[in-house]
């Protein structure tokens, strides 16, 4: 029996829209899921990313936990596929880079409307927030970047189905949309 | 008529035309950003780099001459364009998802055409104020690519000098000629050509954003190489 | 500023410039205003708007472009330390530190860095309100601090502080020849334009600015261009880090240079000429003005020069204001026209469409100097030494790690080994040729020759001792180009902005394989696609190092990983500070 | 003391985790659901032009972007002085939103929760997922995928894209439906209604099959908040606020959404980036409540569409005393009733000629404040914006659905911890019960897919001083 490719996926600071676009491959996703083995992914209960053939990341890097996860993925996955504007240029979360972190926290937890009390959350179990939102490729090497918010399903499909078939994906301009 | 070739295809030209002008007249697309047919060449964006008889040069400034062999869409030139385009993407705040210029933005469409998948340089995320002082227009300066088309349009078409570039180097920025630097106190009028010539999303008409549905926007219908600028 | 003060400045400005209001002189007015008020006050801008019919934004954009002009506030003593690598090697950082400490809390003084001030043979150096001070030592710094703290006007400072030495270490036939005012000019009048061009052609003279374009050809093209007027410009914007030979020529051979300009004017029928003098050489302004005046009085400038009816030519001096790009000839012309120094699209070239769109010859100081030599002594005398493609000799400015810095004249074809030996740079690991934008020649290649065929130079020759870090030098050059890129084109504006930060990762030994690749890619993009020579040559030393000295980069790498360096603890520092603050 | 961390529980508007503390007797002394991510939308939207808001803020969530898009658009209607958008615009928006709720509910049930429900929470980890469902119940899986696809297509046709489109603009919409588009949607709608109906049936059977367990698991008695429509109808797009107490008695009703700040405040805990909303009159301790399908089906008096109304009555009959159904797992059932309601409503709307109309926007006098409230798939969603005279946003307040359930989710995992975990060595299936509880809420932690599944279960053994002594990961699979 042919070796089933192992795939992991996760979302960092993002909205999950890229995973949604992956599911927008519709019936084809059933086909794809049967051809691969899932490692850590939102679709299953496997908790840790193991050695994988393909890792899929969406979302930007905004806190210390994101940094840890992205580094784990890079270390464990042979091929890293990065989805979406947040991951590739910070996307909407990067609008926060227009302000300092202090200003953002101040607005949410001190000056916000309808607050009963005022304090900045801080707990040993909470990850530390980064000074700004960073794109993924400023931390780790990216093998395939699929832009878009989210990348269109046909682009994701083109990329993943080629990788699963052991081919080099062709991401031509007709598939590329940044918005 | 004299001719030269672009990617082996013969292109006829009029004396005085640049390579880019001749190509556009012949319907051959050379990716470009800061050039607009209504205005003199600027030469700043460097996206229209081509190879002319083995030498790399910008098509918007290079005069057409008989017998030239011009290389345009070869892999290494497209790669060079991607390297230039990604610099523009990391310089400003080009967040296409929430930009109302999406689908009608030259920078976006040229980059999509050139198959730029990601900008692999450190993003700068400039912080600059939005100028919404004018009743009809908002200016988002963080998207400016310094092409000076608005500067020229204001001067040459509108007969004013509302816009200037100031500063030097990476601090180069667009400013408005008004005592307090605000658009509303300049000579700018809502119908000025300067407002409609921007290839990116600096000039935003107020209250109009997102009125064109996805699928019907300028570059949804045709990709950029099929559209001639008006 | 009180309304009365504002009114005074407004009126004063109007009166000074309204008489001959000329918007091409905008930069000159601004330089003057800056000098007068220690900044450009808003009422002065208003006055200029009124008399020049320019918009406020147009004037402010010029102010913003030049680093010696300021519209924010008056600072009585503006001090700029030359940040050229040779000044740093000579200890400028410690001098700056010393002065900063001494002037701590003094609101009258502002201290910052500037690009090479052209005193590399007598560094470390500084500019104070545009006046140069070299040979800084702790005791001179203390003197300066004391003068500032006691509020002594700059004019009343001891002259000894401002002494500039002009050291000729080696003369060959050109420097050895004295200037006999009018000798060359008389000869030129005898010959007439055609034979002047023929003489220049036979001499093999090529432009000394660096590009090496044949001078006779440039002049012929200018002469042939149909036009109402023609202009002669002497490019004295000697900004290439490490070069100062033009400074010496302007100080000691000004007559030759001016005569070279006059010969050019005769050849192409130009009536006006400019010397574009870099702001850093402001101390040469008055002597040069005096030279010009003397020559006018001698009938060597003005109308009917040497009695020749119709031979009318005069020269004015324009000051730059801290912009390296203005050494590029088309940017220089923009600056002469009073604008920001942004290079123009070429073609057309200045030689047909230059100042005010008219044919203009822009020649380097040394080129014009050589013209005078050639006309004095003949083409054969000039061309009998040198190499096939590089006739005669040229001047080089030697600085850095050598015992005898100064100006040297060598016949073309001399080996670097010879030069290094002559100047006492026996411990050199390399030589930086042609400034920050030039090439780095390692000691193993010292058999290479000074010539257009092999190693061309604009005149800068910085000797790099074994004890120096090449990476440190690259960082210094990266700082320089970030400071000096005009910002017009994409690769130069952004590439030069990104490189210092990347190099810093290597300096901190945090870099990775990814960062190394990125350095190469950015350099390549800048080199291939920049609009002008500044951008395309800015990464030359970096590219040389990547190729010739890869070990300096590997030493700065934490890993060869494809992942970029990322400092998590730096990125979370702000959060920790915020959450540890009790005052929320 | 042993500390157990389930980290990350990503996707509740980002990332969350569960932490438990066990003492030496293995009793659970603390259980917390913490939100570990902070994005700062309220700040960074400041200074942006108001018309960007609907497009920009939908990026809060890729699973229910339309809900954010429309809540913001409704706020923008107020800003541009439009109290009533044209019928075409309103119906296009409603259609878009029905598509949204349909696809989101389908996704949650079929792709994420059905493995727990079909195989049990203690099924083998490698099998307990959508691939297991595809293999064991291929037709059900296919129906789930196609139901979701249909919802996404409704969104695409009305907003231009399946995820993060641009359909709604201040004062209306930017497109209507073409005849061809209408026809294409009509083609499959009967099938969709059928599948929706059979999914409710399936869920009902599952619930009733283990009724006792289903009714008790993670169950807590809470107040409930939702919008209701005309006459107390189930309403997803518009309406007034109604809150009922634990016994189903009205706390307030027919309250204008514009007054939400008089009704709801938020509390901040240092251990979570997610705030804790509460009913102002009842205070922090007593005022917390639940939102979402369970709250909506409990709170409403009837459903306008017949098939869904029938199902609602069956659902309500579970509670003989007429009190609200408080079973946490009943969220799943309520959710599928809403799925059916959406399918029926789409069928009805597609027959409405207004969808093809040309009047897309209305105009009015600019105002400086706008509040838009909508029922997102996971519950009531508040968007509040203030702008300056120039049209730039100066302030914003967003209370997203999942936030309302913050306290309830914490209470539910405490309940599970006490009932099932306390006094035991913790095993993966036991810990999965915590996830099953959270999952019932379908928290939009970038909106809860089976996402809790991606949490590595990290168990930290602490000494009495709270110092870490050892750490092990409860790993499943691999």
PDB file of C-alpha atoms in Angstrom, chain A residues 4 6 9-52 58-66 68-69 72-73 85-86 91-130 133 148-153 177-179, chain D residues 3 5 7-8 10-11 13-17 19 21 32 34-48 55-63 103 107 111-112 116 125-126 128-131 134-135 138 141-142 145-146 148-149 152-153 161-164 260-261 264-275 278 284 384-386 394-397 428 432 435 439 445-447 449-457 462 466 473-478:
ATOM      1  CA  UNK A   4      -0.332   7.988   2.990  1.00  0.00           C
ATOM      2  CA  UNK A   6       0.459  12.927   6.805  1.00  0.00           C
ATOM      3  CA  UNK A   9      -2.914  22.166  10.091  1.00  0.00           C
ATOM      4  CA  UNK A  10      -3.461  24.974  12.521  1.00  0.00           C
ATOM      5  CA  UNK A  11      -4.545  28.561  12.836  1.00  0.00           C
ATOM      6  CA  UNK A  12      -2.514  31.285  14.525  1.00  0.00           C
ATOM      7  CA  UNK A  13      -3.871  34.825  14.869  1.00  0.00           C
ATOM      8  CA  UNK A  14      -6.453  34.599  12.165  1.00  0.00           C
ATOM      9  CA  UNK A  15     -10.111  34.012  11.681  1.00  0.00           C
ATOM     10  CA  UNK A  16     -10.202  30.445  10.465  1.00  0.00           C
ATOM     11  CA  UNK A  17     -11.421  31.637   7.087  1.00  0.00           C
ATOM     12  CA  UNK A  18      -8.559  29.884   5.313  1.00  0.00           C
ATOM     13  CA  UNK A  19      -9.583  26.560   6.794  1.00  0.00           C
ATOM     14  CA  UNK A  20     -13.093  27.392   5.656  1.00  0.00           C
ATOM     15  CA  UNK A  21     -11.811  27.950   2.170  1.00  0.00           C
ATOM     16  CA  UNK A  22     -10.096  24.584   2.354  1.00  0.00           C
ATOM     17  CA  UNK A  23     -13.465  23.053   3.210  1.00  0.00           C
ATOM     18  CA  UNK A  24     -14.896  24.991   0.272  1.00  0.00           C
ATOM     19  CA  UNK A  25     -13.294  22.393  -1.927  1.00  0.00           C
ATOM     20  CA  UNK A  26     -16.647  20.731  -1.080  1.00  0.00           C
ATOM     21  CA  UNK A  27     -17.013  17.127  -2.250  1.00  0.00           C
ATOM     22  CA  UNK A  28     -13.378  17.021  -3.275  1.00  0.00           C
ATOM     23  CA  UNK A  29     -12.372  17.415   0.346  1.00  0.00           C
ATOM     24  CA  UNK A  30     -13.927  14.017   1.086  1.00  0.00           C
ATOM     25  CA  UNK A  31     -11.710  12.544  -1.579  1.00  0.00           C
ATOM     26  CA  UNK A  32      -8.643  14.315  -0.254  1.00  0.00           C
ATOM     27  CA  UNK A  33      -9.244  13.340   3.360  1.00  0.00           C
ATOM     28  CA  UNK A  34      -9.423   9.707   2.367  1.00  0.00           C
ATOM     29  CA  UNK A  35      -6.042   9.912   0.689  1.00  0.00           C
ATOM     30  CA  UNK A  36      -4.160  11.362   3.624  1.00  0.00           C
ATOM     31  CA  UNK A  37      -3.626  10.774   7.271  1.00  0.00           C
ATOM     32  CA  UNK A  38      -4.429  13.597   9.638  1.00  0.00           C
ATOM     33  CA  UNK A  39      -2.030  14.723  12.284  1.00  0.00           C
ATOM     34  CA  UNK A  40      -2.865  17.654  14.552  1.00  0.00           C
ATOM     35  CA  UNK A  41      -5.671  19.516  12.848  1.00  0.00           C
ATOM     36  CA  UNK A  42      -8.873  21.288  13.786  1.00  0.00           C
ATOM     37  CA  UNK A  43     -10.694  18.376  12.231  1.00  0.00           C
ATOM     38  CA  UNK A  44      -9.512  15.770  14.684  1.00  0.00           C
ATOM     39  CA  UNK A  45      -8.469  15.210  18.273  1.00  0.00           C
ATOM     40  CA  UNK A  46      -4.786  14.627  17.776  1.00  0.00           C
ATOM     41  CA  UNK A  47      -3.107  17.049  20.076  1.00  0.00           C
ATOM     42  CA  UNK A  48       0.464  17.283  18.934  1.00  0.00           C
ATOM     43  CA  UNK A  49       1.995  17.824  15.583  1.00  0.00           C
ATOM     44  CA  UNK A  50       4.096  14.791  14.779  1.00  0.00           C
ATOM     45  CA  UNK A  51       6.492  14.347  11.868  1.00  0.00           C
ATOM     46  CA  UNK A  52       4.413  15.359   8.903  1.00  0.00           C
ATOM     47  CA  UNK A  58      -3.133  30.201   8.601  1.00  0.00           C
ATOM     48  CA  UNK A  59      -3.042  33.349  10.700  1.00  0.00           C
ATOM     49  CA  UNK A  60      -0.402  35.833  11.726  1.00  0.00           C
ATOM     50  CA  UNK A  61       2.028  35.644  14.615  1.00  0.00           C
ATOM     51  CA  UNK A  62       0.749  37.779  17.466  1.00  0.00           C
ATOM     52  CA  UNK A  63       1.764  36.131  20.722  1.00  0.00           C
ATOM     53  CA  UNK A  64       4.435  33.916  22.215  1.00  0.00           C
ATOM     54  CA  UNK A  65       2.307  30.826  21.788  1.00  0.00           C
ATOM     55  CA  UNK A  66       1.973  31.477  18.045  1.00  0.00           C
ATOM     56  CA  UNK A  68       6.082  28.318  19.606  1.00  0.00           C
ATOM     57  CA  UNK A  69       3.481  26.669  17.377  1.00  0.00           C
ATOM     58  CA  UNK A  72       7.039  23.393  16.001  1.00  0.00           C
ATOM     59  CA  UNK A  73       5.271  23.138  12.688  1.00  0.00           C
ATOM     60  CA  UNK A  85      -3.175  37.415   4.095  1.00  0.00           C
ATOM     61  CA  UNK A  86      -2.763  37.260   7.885  1.00  0.00           C
ATOM     62  CA  UNK A  91      -3.582  40.902   7.183  1.00  0.00           C
ATOM     63  CA  UNK A  92      -6.265  42.656   9.163  1.00  0.00           C
ATOM     64  CA  UNK A  93      -4.681  41.770  12.527  1.00  0.00           C
ATOM     65  CA  UNK A  94      -1.668  43.811  11.393  1.00  0.00           C
ATOM     66  CA  UNK A  95      -3.803  46.930  11.457  1.00  0.00           C
ATOM     67  CA  UNK A  96      -2.985  46.849  15.136  1.00  0.00           C
ATOM     68  CA  UNK A  97       0.579  47.736  14.134  1.00  0.00           C
ATOM     69  CA  UNK A  98      -0.760  51.235  13.540  1.00  0.00           C
ATOM     70  CA  UNK A  99      -0.879  51.561  17.294  1.00  0.00           C
ATOM     71  CA  UNK A 100       1.328  50.531  20.147  1.00  0.00           C
ATOM     72  CA  UNK A 101       0.374  47.443  22.102  1.00  0.00           C
ATOM     73  CA  UNK A 102      -0.194  49.641  25.142  1.00  0.00           C
ATOM     74  CA  UNK A 103      -2.753  51.704  23.235  1.00  0.00           C
ATOM     75  CA  UNK A 104      -4.593  48.575  22.110  1.00  0.00           C
ATOM     76  CA  UNK A 105      -4.726  47.081  25.589  1.00  0.00           C
ATOM     77  CA  UNK A 106      -5.720  50.409  27.073  1.00  0.00           C
ATOM     78  CA  UNK A 107      -8.667  50.665  24.703  1.00  0.00           C
ATOM     79  CA  UNK A 108      -9.879  47.120  25.285  1.00  0.00           C
ATOM     80  CA  UNK A 109      -9.452  46.777  29.005  1.00  0.00           C
ATOM     81  CA  UNK A 110      -9.277  50.271  30.470  1.00  0.00           C
ATOM     82  CA  UNK A 111     -11.136  52.763  28.303  1.00  0.00           C
ATOM     83  CA  UNK A 112     -13.613  50.385  26.661  1.00  0.00           C
ATOM     84  CA  UNK A 113     -17.364  50.889  26.812  1.00  0.00           C
ATOM     85  CA  UNK A 114     -19.513  49.138  29.384  1.00  0.00           C
ATOM     86  CA  UNK A 115     -16.660  47.822  31.516  1.00  0.00           C
ATOM     87  CA  UNK A 116     -17.433  46.909  35.094  1.00  0.00           C
ATOM     88  CA  UNK A 117     -13.787  46.829  36.112  1.00  0.00           C
ATOM     89  CA  UNK A 118     -10.475  47.768  34.550  1.00  0.00           C
ATOM     90  CA  UNK A 119      -7.399  45.611  34.383  1.00  0.00           C
ATOM     91  CA  UNK A 120      -5.008  44.234  31.801  1.00  0.00           C
ATOM     92  CA  UNK A 121      -5.208  40.449  31.851  1.00  0.00           C
ATOM     93  CA  UNK A 122      -2.000  38.800  32.890  1.00  0.00           C
ATOM     94  CA  UNK A 123      -1.645  35.245  34.022  1.00  0.00           C
ATOM     95  CA  UNK A 124       1.019  32.616  33.943  1.00  0.00           C
ATOM     96  CA  UNK A 125      -1.228  30.598  31.661  1.00  0.00           C
ATOM     97  CA  UNK A 126      -1.760  33.402  29.178  1.00  0.00           C
ATOM     98  CA  UNK A 127       0.720  33.769  26.344  1.00  0.00           C
ATOM     99  CA  UNK A 128       2.580  37.049  26.090  1.00  0.00           C
ATOM    100  CA  UNK A 129       1.407  39.394  23.374  1.00  0.00           C
ATOM    101  CA  UNK A 130       3.987  40.514  20.838  1.00  0.00           C
ATOM    102  CA  UNK A 133       1.767  41.358  14.524  1.00  0.00           C
ATOM    103  CA  UNK A 148      -5.837  35.817  -0.433  1.00  0.00           C
ATOM    104  CA  UNK A 149      -8.335  36.502   2.294  1.00  0.00           C
ATOM    105  CA  UNK A 150      -8.954  33.672   2.183  1.00  0.00           C
ATOM    106  CA  UNK A 151      -7.066  32.035  -0.704  1.00  0.00           C
ATOM    107  CA  UNK A 152      -9.673  30.813  -3.159  1.00  0.00           C
ATOM    108  CA  UNK A 153     -10.629  27.161  -2.715  1.00  0.00           C
ATOM    109  CA  UNK A 177      -6.257  36.984  -5.646  1.00  0.00           C
ATOM    110  CA  UNK A 178      -5.076  39.084  -2.729  1.00  0.00           C
ATOM    111  CA  UNK A 179      -8.455  40.114  -1.345  1.00  0.00           C
TER     112      UNK A 179
ATOM    113  CA  UNK D   3      -2.307  21.397  37.184  1.00  0.00           C
ATOM    114  CA  UNK D   5      -3.528  22.575  30.882  1.00  0.00           C
ATOM    115  CA  UNK D   7      -3.518  24.281  25.394  1.00  0.00           C
ATOM    116  CA  UNK D   8      -4.251  25.732  22.989  1.00  0.00           C
ATOM    117  CA  UNK D  10      -7.774  27.654  19.837  1.00  0.00           C
ATOM    118  CA  UNK D  11     -10.731  29.145  18.006  1.00  0.00           C
ATOM    119  CA  UNK D  13     -12.250  34.363  18.334  1.00  0.00           C
ATOM    120  CA  UNK D  14      -8.751  33.079  18.588  1.00  0.00           C
ATOM    121  CA  UNK D  15      -7.050  30.886  21.036  1.00  0.00           C
ATOM    122  CA  UNK D  16      -8.108  29.497  24.374  1.00  0.00           C
ATOM    123  CA  UNK D  17      -7.086  26.845  26.785  1.00  0.00           C
ATOM    124  CA  UNK D  19      -6.627  24.706  32.936  1.00  0.00           C
ATOM    125  CA  UNK D  21      -6.072  22.087  39.247  1.00  0.00           C
ATOM    126  CA  UNK D  32     -10.931  27.594  33.837  1.00  0.00           C
ATOM    127  CA  UNK D  34      -9.059  30.899  29.232  1.00  0.00           C
ATOM    128  CA  UNK D  35      -8.873  32.920  26.079  1.00  0.00           C
ATOM    129  CA  UNK D  36      -5.286  33.301  25.120  1.00  0.00           C
ATOM    130  CA  UNK D  37      -5.520  35.633  22.185  1.00  0.00           C
ATOM    131  CA  UNK D  38      -5.902  39.336  21.883  1.00  0.00           C
ATOM    132  CA  UNK D  39      -6.424  41.119  18.619  1.00  0.00           C
ATOM    133  CA  UNK D  40      -7.468  44.634  19.558  1.00  0.00           C
ATOM    134  CA  UNK D  41     -10.070  45.256  16.849  1.00  0.00           C
ATOM    135  CA  UNK D  42     -11.663  47.999  18.917  1.00  0.00           C
ATOM    136  CA  UNK D  43      -8.460  49.992  18.818  1.00  0.00           C
ATOM    137  CA  UNK D  44      -7.154  49.461  15.367  1.00  0.00           C
ATOM    138  CA  UNK D  45     -10.412  50.188  13.643  1.00  0.00           C
ATOM    139  CA  UNK D  46     -10.113  53.704  15.018  1.00  0.00           C
ATOM    140  CA  UNK D  47      -9.144  56.155  12.347  1.00  0.00           C
ATOM    141  CA  UNK D  48     -10.524  54.028   9.514  1.00  0.00           C
ATOM    142  CA  UNK D  55     -15.616  44.431   5.257  1.00  0.00           C
ATOM    143  CA  UNK D  56     -12.915  44.866   7.833  1.00  0.00           C
ATOM    144  CA  UNK D  57     -14.528  43.488  10.963  1.00  0.00           C
ATOM    145  CA  UNK D  58     -15.857  40.359   9.322  1.00  0.00           C
ATOM    146  CA  UNK D  59     -12.226  39.229   9.519  1.00  0.00           C
ATOM    147  CA  UNK D  60     -12.944  38.577  13.183  1.00  0.00           C
ATOM    148  CA  UNK D  61     -14.262  35.250  12.090  1.00  0.00           C
ATOM    149  CA  UNK D  62     -14.039  33.199   8.950  1.00  0.00           C
ATOM    150  CA  UNK D  63     -16.821  30.897   9.982  1.00  0.00           C
ATOM    151  CA  UNK D 103     -23.519  26.609   6.584  1.00  0.00           C
ATOM    152  CA  UNK D 107     -20.251  22.620   9.605  1.00  0.00           C
ATOM    153  CA  UNK D 111     -17.662  18.204  10.415  1.00  0.00           C
ATOM    154  CA  UNK D 112     -16.980  18.752  14.061  1.00  0.00           C
ATOM    155  CA  UNK D 116     -18.725  12.647  19.491  1.00  0.00           C
ATOM    156  CA  UNK D 125      -8.989   9.256  18.875  1.00  0.00           C
ATOM    157  CA  UNK D 126      -7.823   8.210  15.430  1.00  0.00           C
ATOM    158  CA  UNK D 128     -13.243  10.049  16.334  1.00  0.00           C
ATOM    159  CA  UNK D 129     -13.259  12.611  13.526  1.00  0.00           C
ATOM    160  CA  UNK D 130     -14.767  13.533  10.179  1.00  0.00           C
ATOM    161  CA  UNK D 131     -12.758  10.862   8.387  1.00  0.00           C
ATOM    162  CA  UNK D 134     -16.880   9.599   6.071  1.00  0.00           C
ATOM    163  CA  UNK D 135     -15.910   5.959   6.356  1.00  0.00           C
ATOM    164  CA  UNK D 138     -20.600   8.137   3.926  1.00  0.00           C
ATOM    165  CA  UNK D 141     -21.010  12.938   5.591  1.00  0.00           C
ATOM    166  CA  UNK D 142     -21.841  13.750   2.005  1.00  0.00           C
ATOM    167  CA  UNK D 145     -20.682  18.633   3.039  1.00  0.00           C
ATOM    168  CA  UNK D 146     -23.417  19.509   0.561  1.00  0.00           C
ATOM    169  CA  UNK D 148     -22.597  23.464   3.989  1.00  0.00           C
ATOM    170  CA  UNK D 149     -21.793  23.949   0.329  1.00  0.00           C
ATOM    171  CA  UNK D 152     -21.697  28.912   1.136  1.00  0.00           C
ATOM    172  CA  UNK D 153     -23.155  29.264  -2.344  1.00  0.00           C
ATOM    173  CA  UNK D 161     -17.234  35.430  -2.215  1.00  0.00           C
ATOM    174  CA  UNK D 162     -17.876  32.442  -0.016  1.00  0.00           C
ATOM    175  CA  UNK D 163     -15.724  33.864   2.754  1.00  0.00           C
ATOM    176  CA  UNK D 164     -15.313  37.609   3.367  1.00  0.00           C
ATOM    177  CA  UNK D 260     -27.650  47.530  25.072  1.00  0.00           C
ATOM    178  CA  UNK D 261     -25.153  49.382  27.247  1.00  0.00           C
ATOM    179  CA  UNK D 264     -25.183  44.568  29.571  1.00  0.00           C
ATOM    180  CA  UNK D 265     -21.799  45.329  31.087  1.00  0.00           C
ATOM    181  CA  UNK D 266     -18.571  43.386  30.942  1.00  0.00           C
ATOM    182  CA  UNK D 267     -16.256  42.180  33.661  1.00  0.00           C
ATOM    183  CA  UNK D 268     -12.549  41.460  33.194  1.00  0.00           C
ATOM    184  CA  UNK D 269     -10.637  38.629  34.835  1.00  0.00           C
ATOM    185  CA  UNK D 270      -6.875  38.733  34.913  1.00  0.00           C
ATOM    186  CA  UNK D 271      -6.625  35.169  33.649  1.00  0.00           C
ATOM    187  CA  UNK D 272      -8.394  35.559  30.314  1.00  0.00           C
ATOM    188  CA  UNK D 273      -8.256  37.975  27.401  1.00  0.00           C
ATOM    189  CA  UNK D 274     -11.994  37.338  26.905  1.00  0.00           C
ATOM    190  CA  UNK D 275     -14.304  39.478  28.969  1.00  0.00           C
ATOM    191  CA  UNK D 278     -23.475  40.120  32.552  1.00  0.00           C
ATOM    192  CA  UNK D 284     -21.500  40.123  37.913  1.00  0.00           C
ATOM    193  CA  UNK D 384     -21.271  49.627  18.140  1.00  0.00           C
ATOM    194  CA  UNK D 385     -19.401  52.374  16.295  1.00  0.00           C
ATOM    195  CA  UNK D 386     -18.901  56.076  16.779  1.00  0.00           C
ATOM    196  CA  UNK D 394     -13.388  57.125  16.760  1.00  0.00           C
ATOM    197  CA  UNK D 395     -14.599  54.322  18.987  1.00  0.00           C
ATOM    198  CA  UNK D 396     -15.967  50.837  18.699  1.00  0.00           C
ATOM    199  CA  UNK D 397     -17.356  48.208  20.986  1.00  0.00           C
ATOM    200  CA  UNK D 428      -7.757  11.286  27.382  1.00  0.00           C
ATOM    201  CA  UNK D 432     -12.341  14.881  26.024  1.00  0.00           C
ATOM    202  CA  UNK D 435     -14.073  19.425  25.134  1.00  0.00           C
ATOM    203  CA  UNK D 439     -17.967  22.064  21.847  1.00  0.00           C
ATOM    204  CA  UNK D 445     -12.692  30.608  18.907  1.00  0.00           C
ATOM    205  CA  UNK D 446     -12.116  31.465  15.329  1.00  0.00           C
ATOM    206  CA  UNK D 447     -15.054  29.626  15.427  1.00  0.00           C
ATOM    207  CA  UNK D 449     -14.519  23.585  14.641  1.00  0.00           C
ATOM    208  CA  UNK D 450     -13.727  20.374  16.358  1.00  0.00           C
ATOM    209  CA  UNK D 451     -10.897  22.602  17.280  1.00  0.00           C
ATOM    210  CA  UNK D 452     -10.750  21.775  20.871  1.00  0.00           C
ATOM    211  CA  UNK D 453      -9.385  18.572  19.518  1.00  0.00           C
ATOM    212  CA  UNK D 454      -6.198  20.271  18.567  1.00  0.00           C
ATOM    213  CA  UNK D 455      -5.351  21.048  22.141  1.00  0.00           C
ATOM    214  CA  UNK D 456      -2.414  19.158  23.412  1.00  0.00           C
ATOM    215  CA  UNK D 457      -3.390  18.109  26.883  1.00  0.00           C
ATOM    216  CA  UNK D 462       2.895  21.174  40.877  1.00  0.00           C
ATOM    217  CA  UNK D 466       2.529  25.777  42.984  1.00  0.00           C
ATOM    218  CA  UNK D 473       1.316  15.603  27.770  1.00  0.00           C
ATOM    219  CA  UNK D 474      -1.895  13.691  27.508  1.00  0.00           C
ATOM    220  CA  UNK D 475      -1.355  12.654  24.016  1.00  0.00           C
ATOM    221  CA  UNK D 476      -3.801  10.878  21.888  1.00  0.00           C
ATOM    222  CA  UNK D 477      -3.126   9.372  18.526  1.00  0.00           C
ATOM    223  CA  UNK D 478       0.258   9.284  16.920  1.00  0.00           C
TER     224      UNK D 478
END
